[in-house]
Amino acid sequence: MGAEADLVHAPLLTYASMLSLLSLCPPFVILLWYTMVHADGSVLQTWDYLRQHGQQGLIDIWPKPTATAWKIIACYAAFEAALQLLLPGKRVEGPVSPAGNKPVYKANGVLAYVVTLVTYLGLWWFGIFNPTIVYDHLGEIFSALIFGSFVFCIFLYIKGHVAPSSTDSGSSGNLIIDFYWGMELYPRIGENFDIKVFTNCRFGMMSWAVLAVTYCIKQYETYGKLSDSMLVNTILMLVYVTKFFWWEAGYWNTMDIAHDRAGFYICWGCLVWVPSIYTSPGMYLVNHPVNLGVKLAIFILVAGILCIYINYDCDRQRQEFRRTNGKCLVWGKAPSKIVASYTTTTGQTKSSLLLTSGWWGLARHFHYVPEILGAFFWTVPALFDHFLPYFYVVFLTILLFDRAKRDDDRCKTKYGKYWKVYCDKVPSRIIPGIY
Ligand code: NDP
């Protein structure tokens, strides 16, 4: 894999965004936590504090990673790694990689998800471990994750250089790019322990569900009851994460796993950004028990579930179409398609099918619309007193618009004239008829 392939944006923009993400994301995570937990969710309050106290103010509120935080992270990570390795699951082959490899996975995500939540709730129910401890040490946990995940990304960088797991690896010749975008596509420990499945799915996505439940329990134990806003938020986030694990083997075909290599961008994001930022609407609701009333609560819940279902159905449609080699029905009809050939980095000619009907005929990345709307619906129970709970929706919108462009550029390079035929047939990138 050459340096050109890594520079997914103009080089200068890539360096600028890399360096700013590396330096700005960690303090942002801490400031978001501080604002949600200690400043009433008010950005203005935190801003005033920082204006008065400057850089020292940030240092003062930055929690030190305590022994309790490390213990919680270590137990959780070891538990998830053990479930990933030991639980039974169907053997699943990933898509052909750029170097022509076919990684093999064990599909035991749903089982791991159920065991995790049942164990967590069981520990609480039987009085063995109270999840409110996690909430009470959240700042220290995020602080430890920031540091620990950074060290983990250095390990990935060194492993990519000295002991790559497959031929899908290599250096761009630039230290920053190698560290940021990663060096290996499928790093593994031994034969079976896939590091990206661990970081992205079993640590990151799983922590989303675990923290959603934690926030619920914290609100319940603080106020003696659960607000309907917290209930709607938690149910929608859990439906989303359940959908994720139900579809986990499909996720192994997406950009995150099949195209983006294991570096700071993906791994640090999944180890720190997902637990802290993705869960933040629930974090806000813990000490803002908004009451929506039955009608509004049900309306938001149904709208959110519908969006999550449509997002799932888009992914399912594409994967079913690929799995059956186009021999399936899409919205009740034979699918319309393009047979697109391409050349792998080893010079072999292969072909892929591109679906051009159903959801994939509306826009090339229509599935991002229900993804963004779903996130809006699990945030809107917070109503509109503060902006911060909406940060995730804004961030997600920027991420997915950028991702659609990155994916289009990659597919254009991969499929050449066939991608142009697709773009002529389906001209909209995300929003049908508008963008
Ligand atoms: P996709 O699942 O859309 O995967 C993109 C790949 O699909 C392309 O690179 C191409 O790969 C193939 N493809 C593109 N067009 C077609 C077509 N018409 N027919 C068949 N195959 C096609 O991308 P994402 O990984 O972005 O999204 C997966 C899911 O994850 C979505 O539900 C998305 O909303 C969600 N997501 C959530 C995020 C979050 O932070 N909450 C972030 C990112 C995604 P190939 O090389 O195989 O042809």
Short mmCIF file of C-alpha atoms and ligand atoms in Angstrom, two decimals:
data_model
loop_
_atom_site.label_atom_id
_atom_site.label_comp_id
_atom_site.label_asym_id
_atom_site.label_seq_id
_atom_site.Cartn_x
_atom_site.Cartn_y
_atom_site.Cartn_z
CA MET A 1 0.00 0.00 0.00
CA GLY A 2 1.63 3.22 -1.08
CA ALA A 3 1.66 6.69 0.36
CA GLU A 4 -0.68 7.98 -2.38
CA ALA A 5 -3.42 5.61 -1.28
CA ASP A 6 -3.14 6.94 2.25
CA LEU A 7 -3.63 10.56 1.42
CA VAL A 8 -7.38 10.38 1.19
CA HIS A 9 -7.61 14.18 1.21
CA ALA A 10 -5.21 16.78 -0.15
CA PRO A 11 -1.84 16.20 1.64
CA LEU A 12 -1.81 19.49 3.53
CA LEU A 13 -5.37 18.99 4.77
CA THR A 14 -4.50 15.43 5.81
CA TYR A 15 -1.53 16.57 7.92
CA ALA A 16 -3.51 19.44 9.41
CA SER A 17 -6.48 17.24 10.32
CA MET A 18 -4.21 14.49 11.68
CA LEU A 19 -2.27 16.82 13.94
CA SER A 20 -5.34 18.68 15.14
CA LEU A 21 -7.21 15.44 15.90
CA LEU A 22 -4.18 14.07 17.76
CA SER A 23 -3.91 17.18 19.90
CA LEU A 24 -7.56 18.31 20.23
CA CYS A 25 -9.54 15.09 20.73
CA PRO A 26 -8.14 14.14 24.17
CA PRO A 27 -8.90 17.51 25.85
CA PHE A 28 -12.27 17.58 24.11
CA VAL A 29 -13.25 14.23 25.65
CA ILE A 30 -12.36 15.53 29.12
CA LEU A 31 -14.14 18.87 28.60
CA LEU A 32 -17.26 17.11 27.35
CA TRP A 33 -17.31 14.81 30.37
CA TYR A 34 -16.67 17.74 32.73
CA THR A 35 -19.45 19.81 31.16
CA MET A 36 -21.98 16.97 31.25
CA VAL A 37 -21.21 15.82 34.78
CA HIS A 38 -20.04 18.98 36.60
CA ALA A 39 -21.25 22.00 34.60
CA ASP A 40 -24.95 21.19 34.06
CA GLY A 41 -24.32 20.31 30.37
CA SER A 42 -23.73 24.02 29.71
CA VAL A 43 -20.95 24.88 27.26
CA LEU A 44 -21.16 28.51 28.42
CA GLN A 45 -20.45 27.52 32.02
CA THR A 46 -17.35 25.55 30.98
CA TRP A 47 -16.28 28.35 28.66
CA ASP A 48 -16.52 30.89 31.52
CA TYR A 49 -14.50 28.57 33.76
CA LEU A 50 -11.77 28.20 31.13
CA ARG A 51 -11.73 31.95 30.46
CA GLN A 52 -11.15 32.60 34.14
CA HIS A 53 -8.61 29.84 34.77
CA GLY A 54 -6.95 29.37 31.38
CA GLN A 55 -4.75 26.37 30.68
CA GLN A 56 -4.28 25.67 34.40
CA GLY A 57 -8.06 25.31 34.65
CA LEU A 58 -7.99 22.49 32.12
CA ILE A 59 -5.14 20.77 33.97
CA ASP A 60 -7.06 21.09 37.25
CA ILE A 61 -10.21 19.41 35.94
CA TRP A 62 -8.34 16.68 34.05
CA PRO A 63 -8.81 13.61 36.29
CA LYS A 64 -5.76 11.41 36.95
CA PRO A 65 -6.21 7.78 35.88
CA THR A 66 -6.75 6.05 39.24
CA ALA A 67 -6.22 2.41 40.20
CA THR A 68 -10.02 1.95 40.25
CA ALA A 69 -10.28 3.23 36.66
CA TRP A 70 -7.50 0.92 35.45
CA LYS A 71 -9.10 -2.04 37.25
CA ILE A 72 -12.51 -1.38 35.67
CA ILE A 73 -10.96 -1.07 32.18
CA ALA A 74 -8.74 -4.15 32.64
CA CYS A 75 -11.62 -6.35 33.88
CA TYR A 76 -13.90 -5.19 31.08
CA ALA A 77 -11.24 -5.61 28.35
CA ALA A 78 -10.17 -9.05 29.63
CA PHE A 79 -13.80 -10.18 29.86
CA GLU A 80 -14.57 -9.04 26.30
CA ALA A 81 -11.34 -10.55 24.91
CA ALA A 82 -12.17 -13.88 26.60
CA LEU A 83 -15.72 -13.85 25.18
CA GLN A 84 -14.34 -13.06 21.70
CA LEU A 85 -11.90 -15.97 21.88
CA LEU A 86 -13.95 -18.58 23.73
CA LEU A 87 -17.63 -18.24 22.78
CA PRO A 88 -18.70 -20.45 19.88
CA GLY A 89 -19.62 -18.89 16.54
CA LYS A 90 -20.02 -19.60 12.85
CA ARG A 91 -16.90 -19.34 10.68
CA VAL A 92 -17.29 -16.29 8.44
CA GLU A 93 -15.05 -15.17 5.59
CA GLY A 94 -14.43 -11.45 5.14
CA PRO A 95 -14.28 -9.81 1.71
CA VAL A 96 -11.20 -10.21 -0.52
CA SER A 97 -8.61 -7.70 0.70
CA PRO A 98 -6.60 -5.37 -1.58
CA ALA A 99 -3.71 -7.87 -1.43
CA GLY A 100 -6.07 -10.72 -2.34
CA ASN A 101 -6.39 -12.27 1.17
CA LYS A 102 -9.65 -13.52 2.71
CA PRO A 103 -9.62 -13.03 6.50
CA VAL A 104 -11.62 -15.52 8.55
CA TYR A 105 -13.69 -14.53 11.60
CA LYS A 106 -15.78 -16.19 14.29
CA ALA A 107 -19.28 -14.70 14.39
CA ASN A 108 -20.09 -14.76 18.11
CA GLY A 109 -21.02 -11.08 18.57
CA VAL A 110 -24.68 -11.56 19.56
CA LEU A 111 -23.71 -14.13 22.17
CA ALA A 112 -20.96 -11.86 23.54
CA TYR A 113 -23.45 -8.95 23.66
CA VAL A 114 -26.09 -10.96 25.55
CA VAL A 115 -23.53 -12.45 27.97
CA THR A 116 -22.07 -8.98 28.63
CA LEU A 117 -25.39 -7.29 29.41
CA VAL A 118 -26.76 -10.21 31.43
CA THR A 119 -23.51 -10.39 33.45
CA TYR A 120 -23.46 -6.61 34.04
CA LEU A 121 -27.10 -6.48 35.12
CA GLY A 122 -26.59 -9.66 37.18
CA LEU A 123 -23.64 -8.11 39.03
CA TRP A 124 -25.86 -5.11 39.89
CA TRP A 125 -28.96 -7.14 40.77
CA PHE A 126 -27.08 -9.46 43.14
CA GLY A 127 -25.20 -6.56 44.72
CA ILE A 128 -21.76 -7.73 43.54
CA PHE A 129 -20.83 -4.62 41.55
CA ASN A 130 -22.76 -1.37 41.32
CA PRO A 131 -22.56 0.26 37.83
CA THR A 132 -22.86 3.69 39.48
CA ILE A 133 -19.17 3.20 40.41
CA VAL A 134 -18.42 3.38 36.67
CA TYR A 135 -20.33 6.67 36.36
CA ASP A 136 -18.69 8.07 39.50
CA HIS A 137 -15.22 7.30 38.05
CA LEU A 138 -16.09 8.19 34.45
CA GLY A 139 -13.59 11.06 34.16
CA GLU A 140 -10.75 8.89 35.47
CA ILE A 141 -11.80 6.07 33.15
CA PHE A 142 -11.79 8.38 30.11
CA SER A 143 -8.44 9.79 31.20
CA ALA A 144 -6.97 6.27 31.50
CA LEU A 145 -8.49 5.30 28.14
CA ILE A 146 -6.98 8.36 26.45
CA PHE A 147 -3.52 7.45 27.68
CA GLY A 148 -3.81 3.66 27.40
CA SER A 149 -5.25 3.73 23.87
CA PHE A 150 -2.49 6.06 22.72
CA VAL A 151 0.08 3.54 23.97
CA PHE A 152 -1.93 0.78 22.28
CA CYS A 153 -1.73 2.68 18.94
CA ILE A 154 2.06 2.88 19.36
CA PHE A 155 2.04 -0.91 19.85
CA LEU A 156 0.04 -1.27 16.59
CA TYR A 157 2.56 0.94 14.81
CA ILE A 158 5.52 -1.13 16.05
CA LYS A 159 3.72 -4.43 15.32
CA GLY A 160 2.98 -3.22 11.79
CA HIS A 161 6.70 -2.65 11.28
CA VAL A 162 8.18 -5.72 12.94
CA ALA A 163 5.51 -8.44 12.95
CA PRO A 164 2.66 -7.83 10.49
CA SER A 165 0.00 -10.55 10.51
CA SER A 166 -0.62 -10.60 6.74
CA THR A 167 0.50 -9.16 3.43
CA ASP A 168 -2.20 -6.49 3.86
CA SER A 169 0.24 -4.19 5.61
CA GLY A 170 3.00 -1.76 4.81
CA SER A 171 4.48 1.62 5.47
CA SER A 172 3.72 4.85 3.61
CA GLY A 173 7.26 5.97 4.48
CA ASN A 174 5.82 8.70 6.71
CA LEU A 175 5.72 8.13 10.48
CA ILE A 176 2.71 10.36 11.13
CA ILE A 177 0.61 8.83 8.36
CA ASP A 178 1.56 5.30 9.44
CA PHE A 179 0.61 6.04 13.04
CA TYR A 180 -2.61 7.87 12.15
CA TRP A 181 -4.05 5.69 9.36
CA GLY A 182 -2.37 2.49 10.59
CA MET A 183 -0.14 -0.06 8.90
CA GLU A 184 -2.05 -3.34 9.02
CA LEU A 185 -5.49 -4.05 7.67
CA TYR A 186 -6.08 -7.21 9.75
CA PRO A 187 -3.66 -7.23 12.71
CA ARG A 188 -4.04 -10.33 14.84
CA ILE A 189 -2.57 -11.78 18.01
CA GLY A 190 -1.96 -15.40 17.19
CA GLU A 191 -4.18 -16.95 14.51
CA ASN A 192 -7.55 -16.10 15.94
CA PHE A 193 -7.58 -12.90 17.97
CA ASP A 194 -8.50 -10.14 15.54
CA ILE A 195 -7.47 -6.79 17.02
CA LYS A 196 -9.91 -4.65 15.00
CA VAL A 197 -12.88 -6.85 15.93
CA PHE A 198 -11.80 -6.33 19.54
CA THR A 199 -11.26 -2.55 19.39
CA ASN A 200 -14.19 -1.66 17.13
CA CYS A 201 -16.84 -4.18 18.14
CA ARG A 202 -16.16 -5.87 21.44
CA PHE A 203 -14.60 -2.92 23.27
CA GLY A 204 -16.02 0.16 21.51
CA MET A 205 -19.54 -0.78 20.44
CA MET A 206 -20.03 -2.99 23.51
CA SER A 207 -19.03 -0.10 25.81
CA TRP A 208 -21.81 1.97 24.22
CA ALA A 209 -24.44 -0.52 25.47
CA VAL A 210 -22.73 -0.98 28.84
CA LEU A 211 -22.54 2.79 29.43
CA ALA A 212 -26.13 3.35 28.26
CA VAL A 213 -27.25 0.88 30.95
CA THR A 214 -24.86 2.51 33.47
CA TYR A 215 -26.41 5.97 32.90
CA CYS A 216 -29.89 4.52 33.34
CA ILE A 217 -28.97 2.85 36.63
CA LYS A 218 -27.23 6.02 37.88
CA GLN A 219 -30.32 8.13 37.22
CA TYR A 220 -32.55 5.51 38.84
CA GLU A 221 -30.35 5.31 41.96
CA THR A 222 -30.00 9.11 42.21
CA TYR A 223 -33.67 10.08 41.79
CA GLY A 224 -35.36 6.83 42.83
CA LYS A 225 -37.08 6.61 39.43
CA LEU A 226 -36.36 6.67 35.73
CA SER A 227 -37.46 9.59 33.54
CA ASP A 228 -39.25 8.73 30.29
CA SER A 229 -36.58 10.69 28.36
CA MET A 230 -33.82 8.45 29.77
CA LEU A 231 -35.92 5.39 29.01
CA VAL A 232 -36.45 6.41 25.35
CA ASN A 233 -32.77 7.35 24.94
CA THR A 234 -31.54 4.07 26.44
CA ILE A 235 -33.99 1.86 24.52
CA LEU A 236 -33.04 3.51 21.20
CA MET A 237 -29.30 3.28 21.85
CA LEU A 238 -29.69 -0.37 22.88
CA VAL A 239 -31.80 -1.13 19.79
CA TYR A 240 -29.04 0.44 17.69
CA VAL A 241 -26.25 -1.55 19.38
CA THR A 242 -28.34 -4.76 19.26
CA LYS A 243 -28.78 -4.15 15.52
CA PHE A 244 -25.05 -3.68 15.27
CA PHE A 245 -24.22 -7.03 16.87
CA TRP A 246 -26.98 -8.80 14.94
CA TRP A 247 -25.31 -7.51 11.77
CA GLU A 248 -21.71 -7.70 13.05
CA ALA A 249 -20.53 -10.13 10.35
CA GLY A 250 -21.87 -7.61 7.80
CA TYR A 251 -19.85 -4.87 9.51
CA TRP A 252 -16.72 -6.89 8.69
CA ASN A 253 -17.45 -6.05 5.01
CA THR A 254 -17.56 -2.30 5.54
CA MET A 255 -14.93 0.42 5.16
CA ASP A 256 -13.90 0.32 8.85
CA ILE A 257 -12.76 -3.28 8.64
CA ALA A 258 -12.18 -3.97 4.95
CA HIS A 259 -10.46 -0.72 3.95
CA ASP A 260 -9.31 1.41 6.92
CA ARG A 261 -6.17 0.09 8.57
CA ALA A 262 -5.63 -0.31 12.30
CA GLY A 263 -4.22 3.04 13.45
CA PHE A 264 -5.07 6.01 15.62
CA TYR A 265 -7.99 7.09 13.39
CA ILE A 266 -9.97 3.87 13.78
CA CYS A 267 -8.63 2.25 16.96
CA TRP A 268 -8.25 5.26 19.21
CA GLY A 269 -11.63 6.39 17.92
CA CYS A 270 -13.27 3.12 18.92
CA LEU A 271 -11.47 2.81 22.26
CA VAL A 272 -12.00 6.40 23.46
CA TRP A 273 -14.30 8.40 21.17
CA VAL A 274 -17.11 5.80 21.07
CA PRO A 275 -17.39 5.30 24.87
CA SER A 276 -17.17 9.03 25.57
CA ILE A 277 -18.79 10.91 22.68
CA TYR A 278 -21.24 8.36 21.24
CA THR A 279 -22.78 7.74 24.66
CA SER A 280 -22.88 11.45 25.57
CA PRO A 281 -26.65 12.09 25.12
CA GLY A 282 -27.25 9.49 27.87
CA MET A 283 -24.48 11.02 30.01
CA TYR A 284 -26.33 14.36 29.80
CA LEU A 285 -29.69 12.85 30.75
CA VAL A 286 -28.36 11.33 34.01
CA ASN A 287 -28.66 14.68 35.82
CA HIS A 288 -31.33 16.15 33.50
CA PRO A 289 -34.36 13.89 34.05
CA VAL A 290 -36.60 15.56 31.43
CA ASN A 291 -40.24 14.43 31.42
CA LEU A 292 -41.67 14.06 27.92
CA GLY A 293 -45.12 12.65 28.60
CA VAL A 294 -46.38 9.35 27.19
CA LYS A 295 -47.45 10.58 23.71
CA LEU A 296 -44.22 12.42 22.86
CA ALA A 297 -42.08 9.63 24.33
CA ILE A 298 -43.84 7.00 22.19
CA PHE A 299 -43.64 9.18 19.07
CA ILE A 300 -39.86 9.66 19.48
CA LEU A 301 -39.38 5.98 20.26
CA VAL A 302 -41.29 4.79 17.18
CA ALA A 303 -39.60 7.33 14.87
CA GLY A 304 -36.18 6.32 16.19
CA ILE A 305 -36.84 2.59 15.80
CA LEU A 306 -38.07 3.19 12.24
CA CYS A 307 -34.85 5.04 11.33
CA ILE A 308 -32.67 2.32 12.88
CA TYR A 309 -34.68 -0.29 10.97
CA ILE A 310 -34.28 1.52 7.63
CA ASN A 311 -30.52 1.90 8.23
CA TYR A 312 -30.34 -1.83 8.99
CA ASP A 313 -32.41 -2.67 5.92
CA CYS A 314 -30.07 -0.65 3.64
CA ASP A 315 -27.05 -2.60 4.92
CA ARG A 316 -28.96 -5.89 4.77
CA GLN A 317 -30.09 -5.22 1.20
CA ARG A 318 -26.56 -4.55 -0.06
CA GLN A 319 -25.13 -7.57 1.75
CA GLU A 320 -27.90 -9.96 0.69
CA PHE A 321 -27.41 -8.77 -2.89
CA ARG A 322 -23.65 -9.44 -2.73
CA ARG A 323 -24.07 -12.76 -0.86
CA THR A 324 -26.50 -14.17 -3.44
CA ASN A 325 -24.51 -12.77 -6.34
CA GLY A 326 -27.46 -10.59 -7.33
CA LYS A 327 -29.91 -13.53 -7.31
CA CYS A 328 -32.34 -12.04 -4.79
CA LEU A 329 -35.36 -9.75 -4.77
CA VAL A 330 -34.90 -6.06 -3.98
CA TRP A 331 -38.17 -4.37 -3.06
CA GLY A 332 -39.99 -7.30 -4.67
CA LYS A 333 -38.19 -7.13 -8.02
CA ALA A 334 -35.04 -8.53 -9.59
CA PRO A 335 -32.27 -6.04 -8.68
CA SER A 336 -30.73 -3.72 -11.24
CA LYS A 337 -26.93 -3.91 -11.11
CA ILE A 338 -23.54 -3.12 -12.61
CA VAL A 339 -20.83 -5.77 -12.94
CA ALA A 340 -17.70 -3.78 -12.05
CA SER A 341 -14.24 -5.26 -12.60
CA TYR A 342 -11.09 -4.10 -10.86
CA THR A 343 -7.45 -5.12 -10.36
CA THR A 344 -6.01 -6.09 -6.95
CA THR A 345 -2.61 -4.80 -5.79
CA THR A 346 -1.15 -8.19 -6.82
CA GLY A 347 -2.41 -7.68 -10.39
CA GLN A 348 -5.34 -10.13 -10.36
CA THR A 349 -8.54 -9.09 -12.12
CA LYS A 350 -11.69 -9.54 -10.03
CA SER A 351 -15.24 -8.26 -10.26
CA SER A 352 -17.87 -6.97 -7.82
CA LEU A 353 -21.57 -6.32 -8.22
CA LEU A 354 -22.91 -2.84 -7.58
CA LEU A 355 -26.58 -2.64 -6.67
CA THR A 356 -28.39 0.22 -8.40
CA SER A 357 -31.97 -0.32 -7.22
CA GLY A 358 -33.74 -0.38 -3.85
CA TRP A 359 -32.21 1.93 -1.21
CA TRP A 360 -28.98 1.92 -3.27
CA GLY A 361 -30.82 3.39 -6.25
CA LEU A 362 -32.04 6.41 -4.21
CA ALA A 363 -28.52 7.70 -3.49
CA ARG A 364 -25.07 6.13 -3.31
CA HIS A 365 -24.96 6.49 0.49
CA PHE A 366 -28.63 6.89 1.37
CA HIS A 367 -28.13 4.66 4.44
CA TYR A 368 -26.42 7.59 6.20
CA VAL A 369 -29.72 9.55 6.28
CA PRO A 370 -31.54 7.13 8.66
CA GLU A 371 -28.25 6.71 10.62
CA ILE A 372 -28.16 10.46 11.34
CA LEU A 373 -31.92 10.69 12.00
CA GLY A 374 -31.73 7.72 14.39
CA ALA A 375 -29.06 9.56 16.39
CA PHE A 376 -31.23 12.68 16.39
CA PHE A 377 -34.17 10.73 17.83
CA TRP A 378 -32.18 9.27 20.73
CA THR A 379 -30.85 12.75 21.50
CA VAL A 380 -34.05 14.77 21.21
CA PRO A 381 -35.47 13.41 24.53
CA ALA A 382 -32.97 15.90 26.06
CA LEU A 383 -35.09 18.66 24.45
CA PHE A 384 -33.38 21.94 23.64
CA ASP A 385 -32.05 23.52 26.87
CA HIS A 386 -28.43 22.83 25.89
CA PHE A 387 -26.50 22.26 22.69
CA LEU A 388 -23.97 19.72 23.99
CA PRO A 389 -26.16 16.58 23.86
CA TYR A 390 -26.48 17.29 20.10
CA PHE A 391 -22.73 17.28 19.58
CA TYR A 392 -22.78 13.60 18.56
CA VAL A 393 -25.43 14.21 15.86
CA VAL A 394 -23.43 17.13 14.44
CA PHE A 395 -20.19 15.14 14.61
CA LEU A 396 -21.85 12.10 12.97
CA THR A 397 -23.23 14.25 10.14
CA ILE A 398 -19.75 15.66 9.40
CA LEU A 399 -18.16 12.20 9.73
CA LEU A 400 -20.62 10.54 7.35
CA PHE A 401 -20.52 13.31 4.73
CA ASP A 402 -16.72 13.05 4.79
CA ARG A 403 -16.94 9.24 4.72
CA ALA A 404 -19.24 9.31 1.68
CA LYS A 405 -16.67 11.40 -0.17
CA ARG A 406 -13.79 9.14 0.93
CA ASP A 407 -15.71 6.06 -0.13
CA ASP A 408 -16.68 7.57 -3.49
CA ASP A 409 -13.04 8.51 -4.16
CA ARG A 410 -11.88 5.02 -3.23
CA CYS A 411 -14.53 3.33 -5.36
CA LYS A 412 -13.73 5.66 -8.29
CA THR A 413 -10.07 4.57 -8.07
CA LYS A 414 -11.04 0.91 -7.66
CA TYR A 415 -13.77 0.61 -10.32
CA GLY A 416 -12.87 3.44 -12.76
CA LYS A 417 -15.39 3.65 -15.64
CA TYR A 418 -17.83 1.29 -13.88
CA TRP A 419 -18.11 3.71 -10.95
CA LYS A 420 -18.85 6.50 -13.44
CA VAL A 421 -21.71 4.42 -14.87
CA TYR A 422 -23.04 4.03 -11.29
CA CYS A 423 -22.75 7.79 -10.66
CA ASP A 424 -24.60 8.54 -13.92
CA LYS A 425 -27.36 6.13 -12.95
CA VAL A 426 -27.53 7.22 -9.28
CA PRO A 427 -26.35 10.85 -9.28
CA SER A 428 -27.08 11.76 -5.62
CA ARG A 429 -24.38 11.02 -3.07
CA ILE A 430 -26.47 11.00 0.15
CA ILE A 431 -29.78 12.89 -0.03
CA PRO A 432 -31.87 11.93 -3.09
CA GLY A 433 -32.22 14.86 -5.49
CA ILE A 434 -30.39 17.31 -3.17
CA TYR A 435 -26.81 16.16 -2.56
P1 NDP B 1 -20.94 0.71 3.36
O1 NDP B 1 -21.52 -0.43 4.07
O2 NDP B 1 -21.81 1.52 2.55
O3 NDP B 1 -19.72 0.17 2.57
C1 NDP B 1 -19.20 0.89 1.51
C2 NDP B 1 -18.71 -0.13 0.52
O4 NDP B 1 -19.79 -0.83 -0.10
C3 NDP B 1 -18.00 0.52 -0.63
O5 NDP B 1 -16.68 0.83 -0.25
C4 NDP B 1 -18.07 -0.56 -1.67
O6 NDP B 1 -17.12 -1.56 -1.31
C5 NDP B 1 -19.45 -1.15 -1.46
N1 NDP B 1 -20.48 -0.52 -2.27
C6 NDP B 1 -20.65 0.79 -2.55
N2 NDP B 1 -21.75 0.97 -3.31
C7 NDP B 1 -22.28 -0.25 -3.51
C8 NDP B 1 -23.41 -0.71 -4.22
N3 NDP B 1 -24.21 0.12 -4.88
N4 NDP B 1 -23.68 -2.03 -4.24
C9 NDP B 1 -22.88 -2.90 -3.57
N5 NDP B 1 -21.79 -2.53 -2.87
C10 NDP B 1 -21.50 -1.20 -2.85
O7 NDP B 1 -20.26 1.77 4.26
P2 NDP B 1 -20.06 2.17 5.70
O8 NDP B 1 -18.99 1.29 6.25
O9 NDP B 1 -19.82 3.60 5.67
O10 NDP B 1 -21.42 1.91 6.50
C11 NDP B 1 -21.81 0.71 7.10
C12 NDP B 1 -22.81 0.99 8.22
O11 NDP B 1 -22.16 1.57 9.34
C13 NDP B 1 -23.91 1.96 7.83
O12 NDP B 1 -25.10 1.56 8.44
C14 NDP B 1 -23.46 3.26 8.41
O13 NDP B 1 -24.54 4.12 8.64
C15 NDP B 1 -22.79 2.78 9.68
N6 NDP B 1 -21.75 3.70 10.15
C16 NDP B 1 -21.87 4.28 11.38
C17 NDP B 1 -20.92 5.15 11.86
C18 NDP B 1 -21.05 5.76 13.20
O14 NDP B 1 -20.06 6.34 13.66
N7 NDP B 1 -22.17 5.67 13.87
C19 NDP B 1 -19.72 5.46 11.07
C20 NDP B 1 -19.71 4.80 9.80
C21 NDP B 1 -20.67 3.96 9.37
P3 NDP B 1 -16.50 -2.64 -2.31
O15 NDP B 1 -15.07 -2.30 -2.37
O16 NDP B 1 -16.77 -3.95 -1.62
O17 NDP B 1 -17.21 -2.53 -3.62
#
